[in-house]
Amino acid sequence: MSTHFREESFRKSLSYSAAATPTEILRDVDSIRKLDAEAEHNNHFWNLAIAGCVVLMLLGLACLIVEVPAAGIVIGVMGLIGLVASIPKKIANQRLDVPNRRYDLVAELLRYLSKDMGPDQHVEVSIDFQAHNHDSKLQRSGKVRQWNTKFFVDPWMNLSGRLLDGTKFNITMIEKHQDRHCTKTSASGKLKSKSKTKGSSEAIVLLKVKPSRYPNLETLAGPLNPATFALPPTIGVKAFHADNDGLRLRTTSTIPWGVFPCLLYTSDAADDMQCV
């Protein structure tokens, strides 16, 4: 059993890091998955509890209206006490309801990469599950047209290791968000507030190779041609660099994404993507 995952530490930091074999890290990911599933279940329970407490308070108010004060006070107080007790529980569990796709992506990458790694080869991984708008991720604040905007950069995953041929790999995932808010006066004179979040995801893949095994890599450098890369049509190539030491690819997407048990795609047409 892996000893890298510490539940109490994870509950406090909402982060995970380890240097271990893929098998050990996958066990830890399963532990995070179970903790997340428990938080999701508890969130559902406390949502129902809060709704029930609100109903009790309304029922108590109705009893007061129809002049049944004793029952109204008892029922209303029961609902209020339950509400006060339930809200902190809901907040605590909601914090532990982390994004599934973060640990799912690490799991799928490890299953894929471990096929080309030695059985005892270690990888280093770190995953940050803190919210994208955590104070530590704020870069700056400013205006975007009429919007008051906070800019957040969230480098939430890093995975590195070595393949069988000696190639070192490093994969970084970054999310960038703009939390926007504005308040304006409507034609009727009422103040109206609007909020929205714009986000994008970036992936950076770095391969450091042995020049003797892969000579003349620098010949791959040149003007970017997205058609050269076998990527889904929703993924754009932001930067590509090649030299004798290796390759560096940076991609970006503004489309919401999920994780599926398939990492390779092929397409005869841009709108006809299939897993292989």
Short mmCIF file of C-alpha atoms in Angstrom, two decimals:
data_model
loop_
_atom_site.label_atom_id
_atom_site.label_comp_id
_atom_site.label_asym_id
_atom_site.label_seq_id
_atom_site.Cartn_x
_atom_site.Cartn_y
_atom_site.Cartn_z
CA MET A 1 0.00 0.00 0.00
CA SER A 2 1.35 3.41 -0.99
CA THR A 3 2.31 5.70 1.88
CA HIS A 4 2.49 8.94 -0.10
CA PHE A 5 -1.14 9.97 0.37
CA ARG A 6 -1.93 11.52 3.75
CA GLU A 7 -5.66 12.19 4.06
CA GLU A 8 -5.38 14.76 6.86
CA SER A 9 -2.69 16.68 5.01
CA PHE A 10 -4.75 16.56 1.81
CA ARG A 11 -7.84 17.87 3.61
CA LYS A 12 -5.85 20.90 4.77
CA SER A 13 -3.84 21.69 1.63
CA LEU A 14 -5.97 20.23 -1.19
CA SER A 15 -2.71 19.28 -2.89
CA TYR A 16 -0.87 16.05 -3.63
CA SER A 17 2.75 15.40 -4.57
CA ALA A 18 4.85 12.27 -4.75
CA ALA A 19 7.90 10.65 -6.32
CA ALA A 20 6.99 7.00 -6.80
CA THR A 21 6.16 4.33 -9.36
CA PRO A 22 3.04 4.80 -11.50
CA THR A 23 1.40 1.87 -9.70
CA GLU A 24 1.88 3.52 -6.29
CA ILE A 25 0.61 6.88 -7.51
CA LEU A 26 -2.44 5.26 -9.11
CA ARG A 27 -3.27 3.79 -5.69
CA ASP A 28 -3.06 7.29 -4.22
CA VAL A 29 -5.28 8.64 -6.98
CA ASP A 30 -7.86 5.99 -6.05
CA SER A 31 -7.72 7.26 -2.46
CA ILE A 32 -8.36 10.82 -3.66
CA ARG A 33 -11.19 9.56 -5.87
CA LYS A 34 -12.86 7.83 -2.90
CA LEU A 35 -12.50 10.93 -0.72
CA ASP A 36 -14.00 13.05 -3.49
CA ALA A 37 -16.91 10.62 -3.95
CA GLU A 38 -17.58 10.74 -0.21
CA ALA A 39 -17.60 14.56 -0.31
CA GLU A 40 -20.03 14.54 -3.25
CA HIS A 41 -22.35 12.18 -1.35
CA ASN A 42 -22.16 14.30 1.80
CA ASN A 43 -22.81 17.47 -0.20
CA HIS A 44 -26.02 15.93 -1.49
CA PHE A 45 -27.06 15.00 2.05
CA TRP A 46 -26.37 18.46 3.48
CA ASN A 47 -28.18 20.12 0.56
CA LEU A 48 -31.25 18.07 1.48
CA ALA A 49 -30.76 18.88 5.16
CA ILE A 50 -30.57 22.62 4.48
CA ALA A 51 -33.67 22.46 2.28
CA GLY A 52 -35.50 20.55 5.02
CA CYS A 53 -34.54 23.14 7.63
CA VAL A 54 -35.81 25.96 5.43
CA VAL A 55 -39.12 24.10 5.02
CA LEU A 56 -39.39 23.74 8.81
CA MET A 57 -38.80 27.47 9.26
CA LEU A 58 -41.47 28.30 6.69
CA LEU A 59 -43.84 25.84 8.35
CA GLY A 60 -43.18 27.50 11.71
CA LEU A 61 -43.93 30.89 10.16
CA ALA A 62 -47.16 29.52 8.72
CA CYS A 63 -48.18 28.27 12.17
CA LEU A 64 -47.61 31.74 13.60
CA ILE A 65 -49.74 33.26 10.85
CA VAL A 66 -52.65 30.92 11.58
CA GLU A 67 -52.26 31.67 15.30
CA VAL A 68 -50.70 28.43 16.52
CA PRO A 69 -47.79 30.16 18.26
CA ALA A 70 -46.49 27.32 20.42
CA ALA A 71 -46.11 24.89 17.50
CA GLY A 72 -44.82 27.67 15.26
CA ILE A 73 -42.06 28.66 17.67
CA VAL A 74 -40.95 25.06 18.29
CA ILE A 75 -40.92 24.13 14.60
CA GLY A 76 -39.26 27.39 13.56
CA VAL A 77 -36.53 27.11 16.20
CA MET A 78 -35.85 23.48 15.20
CA GLY A 79 -35.45 24.59 11.60
CA LEU A 80 -33.17 27.48 12.56
CA ILE A 81 -30.93 25.30 14.75
CA GLY A 82 -30.69 22.69 12.01
CA LEU A 83 -29.83 25.35 9.43
CA VAL A 84 -27.08 26.86 11.60
CA ALA A 85 -25.60 23.38 12.15
CA SER A 86 -25.90 22.25 8.51
CA ILE A 87 -24.34 25.21 6.69
CA PRO A 88 -20.78 24.77 8.13
CA LYS A 89 -20.94 21.05 7.32
CA LYS A 90 -21.98 21.86 3.78
CA ILE A 91 -19.13 24.35 3.35
CA ALA A 92 -16.53 21.90 4.71
CA ASN A 93 -17.66 19.09 2.40
CA GLN A 94 -17.99 21.38 -0.61
CA ARG A 95 -14.32 22.28 -0.27
CA LEU A 96 -13.38 18.59 -0.55
CA ASP A 97 -15.50 18.11 -3.68
CA VAL A 98 -12.51 18.53 -6.00
CA PRO A 99 -12.55 18.53 -9.84
CA ASN A 100 -12.65 14.90 -11.01
CA ARG A 101 -10.84 15.65 -14.24
CA ARG A 102 -7.66 16.66 -12.44
CA TYR A 103 -6.97 13.29 -10.85
CA ASP A 104 -8.53 11.44 -13.81
CA LEU A 105 -6.07 13.10 -16.22
CA VAL A 106 -3.09 12.12 -14.08
CA ALA A 107 -4.38 8.54 -13.90
CA GLU A 108 -4.84 8.25 -17.67
CA LEU A 109 -1.44 9.81 -18.41
CA LEU A 110 0.27 7.41 -16.02
CA ARG A 111 -1.49 4.38 -17.52
CA TYR A 112 -0.42 5.51 -20.98
CA LEU A 113 3.17 6.53 -20.18
CA SER A 114 3.90 3.51 -17.95
CA LYS A 115 3.63 1.26 -21.02
CA ASP A 116 6.92 2.80 -22.18
CA MET A 117 8.64 2.88 -18.78
CA GLY A 118 10.57 0.42 -16.68
CA PRO A 119 8.48 -1.41 -14.02
CA ASP A 120 10.30 0.27 -11.13
CA GLN A 121 10.84 3.63 -12.80
CA HIS A 122 9.73 6.54 -10.63
CA VAL A 123 7.80 9.57 -11.77
CA GLU A 124 7.30 12.87 -9.97
CA VAL A 125 3.80 14.31 -9.84
CA SER A 126 2.10 17.25 -8.16
CA ILE A 127 -1.60 18.15 -8.34
CA ASP A 128 -3.17 21.30 -6.92
CA PHE A 129 -6.91 21.04 -6.23
CA GLN A 130 -7.36 24.55 -4.83
CA ALA A 131 -10.01 26.67 -6.55
CA HIS A 132 -8.86 28.64 -9.58
CA ASN A 133 -9.57 31.92 -7.77
CA HIS A 134 -7.51 31.10 -4.67
CA ASP A 135 -5.61 34.18 -3.48
CA SER A 136 -2.25 32.56 -4.29
CA LYS A 137 -3.24 32.34 -7.98
CA LEU A 138 -4.22 35.98 -8.47
CA GLN A 139 -1.86 37.67 -10.94
CA ARG A 140 -3.41 41.13 -11.26
CA SER A 141 -6.66 43.10 -11.37
CA GLY A 142 -7.78 45.52 -14.05
CA LYS A 143 -10.47 46.60 -16.47
CA VAL A 144 -11.64 44.77 -19.61
CA ARG A 145 -14.02 47.20 -21.27
CA GLN A 146 -16.79 47.76 -18.66
CA TRP A 147 -15.75 44.73 -16.59
CA ASN A 148 -13.76 44.82 -13.36
CA THR A 149 -11.54 41.80 -13.88
CA LYS A 150 -9.30 39.60 -11.79
CA PHE A 151 -6.74 37.53 -13.69
CA PHE A 152 -5.81 34.13 -12.26
CA VAL A 153 -3.12 31.67 -13.41
CA ASP A 154 -3.42 28.14 -12.03
CA PRO A 155 -0.50 25.76 -12.83
CA TRP A 156 -2.32 22.84 -11.29
CA MET A 157 -0.40 19.78 -12.52
CA ASN A 158 3.18 18.76 -13.20
CA LEU A 159 4.25 15.26 -14.19
CA SER A 160 7.80 14.19 -15.06
CA GLY A 161 9.74 10.99 -15.58
CA ARG A 162 11.93 8.98 -17.94
CA LEU A 163 10.96 6.59 -20.75
CA LEU A 164 12.70 3.34 -21.66
CA ASP A 165 14.87 4.96 -24.36
CA GLY A 166 16.19 7.52 -21.87
CA THR A 167 13.91 10.37 -22.99
CA LYS A 168 12.92 12.63 -20.09
CA PHE A 169 9.40 14.03 -20.21
CA ASN A 170 7.70 16.85 -18.36
CA ILE A 171 3.99 17.67 -18.68
CA THR A 172 2.47 20.80 -17.17
CA MET A 173 -1.20 21.77 -17.12
CA ILE A 174 -2.23 25.40 -16.60
CA GLU A 175 -5.63 27.00 -16.33
CA LYS A 176 -6.11 30.74 -16.86
CA HIS A 177 -9.26 32.50 -15.71
CA GLN A 178 -10.71 35.97 -15.85
CA ASP A 179 -13.33 36.56 -13.15
CA ARG A 180 -15.38 39.51 -14.40
CA HIS A 181 -17.89 41.67 -12.55
CA CYS A 182 -19.71 44.88 -13.41
CA THR A 183 -22.52 46.96 -11.94
CA LYS A 184 -24.63 49.36 -13.96
CA THR A 185 -27.88 51.27 -13.73
CA SER A 186 -30.77 50.08 -15.88
CA ALA A 187 -33.18 52.37 -17.72
CA SER A 188 -35.61 52.04 -14.79
CA GLY A 189 -32.96 53.28 -12.38
CA LYS A 190 -32.24 49.91 -10.74
CA LEU A 191 -28.71 48.73 -10.08
CA LYS A 192 -27.87 45.48 -11.83
CA SER A 193 -24.79 43.33 -11.23
CA LYS A 194 -23.36 40.80 -13.64
CA SER A 195 -20.59 38.26 -13.13
CA LYS A 196 -18.94 35.77 -15.46
CA THR A 197 -15.75 33.78 -15.80
CA LYS A 198 -13.72 33.27 -18.96
CA GLY A 199 -11.21 30.46 -18.94
CA SER A 200 -8.66 28.64 -21.04
CA SER A 201 -6.46 25.58 -20.57
CA GLU A 202 -2.84 25.17 -21.59
CA ALA A 203 -0.72 22.04 -21.79
CA ILE A 204 3.07 22.15 -22.03
CA VAL A 205 4.97 19.01 -23.04
CA LEU A 206 8.76 18.94 -22.85
CA LEU A 207 10.82 16.00 -24.16
CA LYS A 208 14.55 15.95 -23.48
CA VAL A 209 16.27 13.30 -25.59
CA LYS A 210 19.71 11.83 -26.08
CA PRO A 211 21.20 13.57 -29.15
CA SER A 212 23.01 10.38 -30.14
CA ARG A 213 19.70 8.53 -30.35
CA TYR A 214 17.72 11.29 -32.06
CA PRO A 215 20.12 13.45 -34.13
CA ASN A 216 19.17 16.56 -36.09
CA LEU A 217 16.04 17.37 -34.11
CA GLU A 218 16.62 21.06 -34.78
CA THR A 219 15.51 20.49 -38.38
CA LEU A 220 11.94 20.20 -37.07
CA ALA A 221 12.00 23.85 -36.02
CA GLY A 222 10.44 26.40 -38.29
CA PRO A 223 7.14 28.18 -38.98
CA LEU A 224 4.22 26.67 -37.07
CA ASN A 225 1.92 24.48 -39.11
CA PRO A 226 -0.99 23.21 -36.94
CA ALA A 227 -1.73 20.51 -39.51
CA THR A 228 1.59 18.89 -38.57
CA PHE A 229 0.30 18.01 -35.09
CA ALA A 230 -2.26 15.24 -34.59
CA LEU A 231 -4.46 17.23 -32.22
CA PRO A 232 -8.26 17.56 -31.90
CA PRO A 233 -9.60 20.58 -33.81
CA THR A 234 -10.49 22.40 -30.57
CA ILE A 235 -6.80 22.44 -29.50
CA GLY A 236 -4.52 25.15 -30.83
CA VAL A 237 -0.73 25.09 -31.02
CA LYS A 238 0.58 28.12 -29.13
CA ALA A 239 4.31 27.45 -29.43
CA PHE A 240 6.71 24.78 -30.64
CA HIS A 241 10.46 24.60 -30.23
CA ALA A 242 12.97 22.01 -31.37
CA ASP A 243 16.73 21.77 -30.89
CA ASN A 244 19.35 19.05 -30.44
CA ASP A 245 18.32 18.51 -26.81
CA GLY A 246 14.62 17.91 -27.39
CA LEU A 247 11.15 19.24 -28.18
CA ARG A 248 8.80 21.66 -26.44
CA LEU A 249 5.11 21.95 -27.37
CA ARG A 250 2.60 24.37 -25.84
CA THR A 251 -1.10 24.06 -26.70
CA THR A 252 -4.20 25.99 -25.65
CA SER A 253 -7.96 25.59 -25.69
CA THR A 254 -10.95 27.63 -24.53
CA ILE A 255 -13.32 24.66 -24.82
CA PRO A 256 -14.39 22.80 -21.63
CA TRP A 257 -12.73 19.40 -21.54
CA GLY A 258 -13.10 16.06 -19.82
CA VAL A 259 -11.06 12.88 -19.43
CA PHE A 260 -11.90 9.65 -21.23
CA PRO A 261 -10.08 6.28 -21.21
CA CYS A 262 -8.45 7.15 -24.53
CA LEU A 263 -5.50 9.43 -25.22
CA LEU A 264 -4.91 8.93 -28.92
CA TYR A 265 -7.10 10.46 -31.61
CA THR A 266 -7.25 10.16 -35.34
CA SER A 267 -9.36 12.00 -37.86
CA ASP A 268 -9.96 11.98 -41.57
CA ALA A 269 -11.92 15.19 -41.21
CA ALA A 270 -11.65 17.99 -38.65
CA ASP A 271 -15.13 17.27 -37.31
CA ASP A 272 -14.85 13.47 -37.20
CA MET A 273 -12.76 12.58 -34.18
CA GLN A 274 -12.44 9.00 -33.01
CA CYS A 275 -10.51 7.24 -30.28
CA VAL A 276 -8.04 4.55 -31.28
#
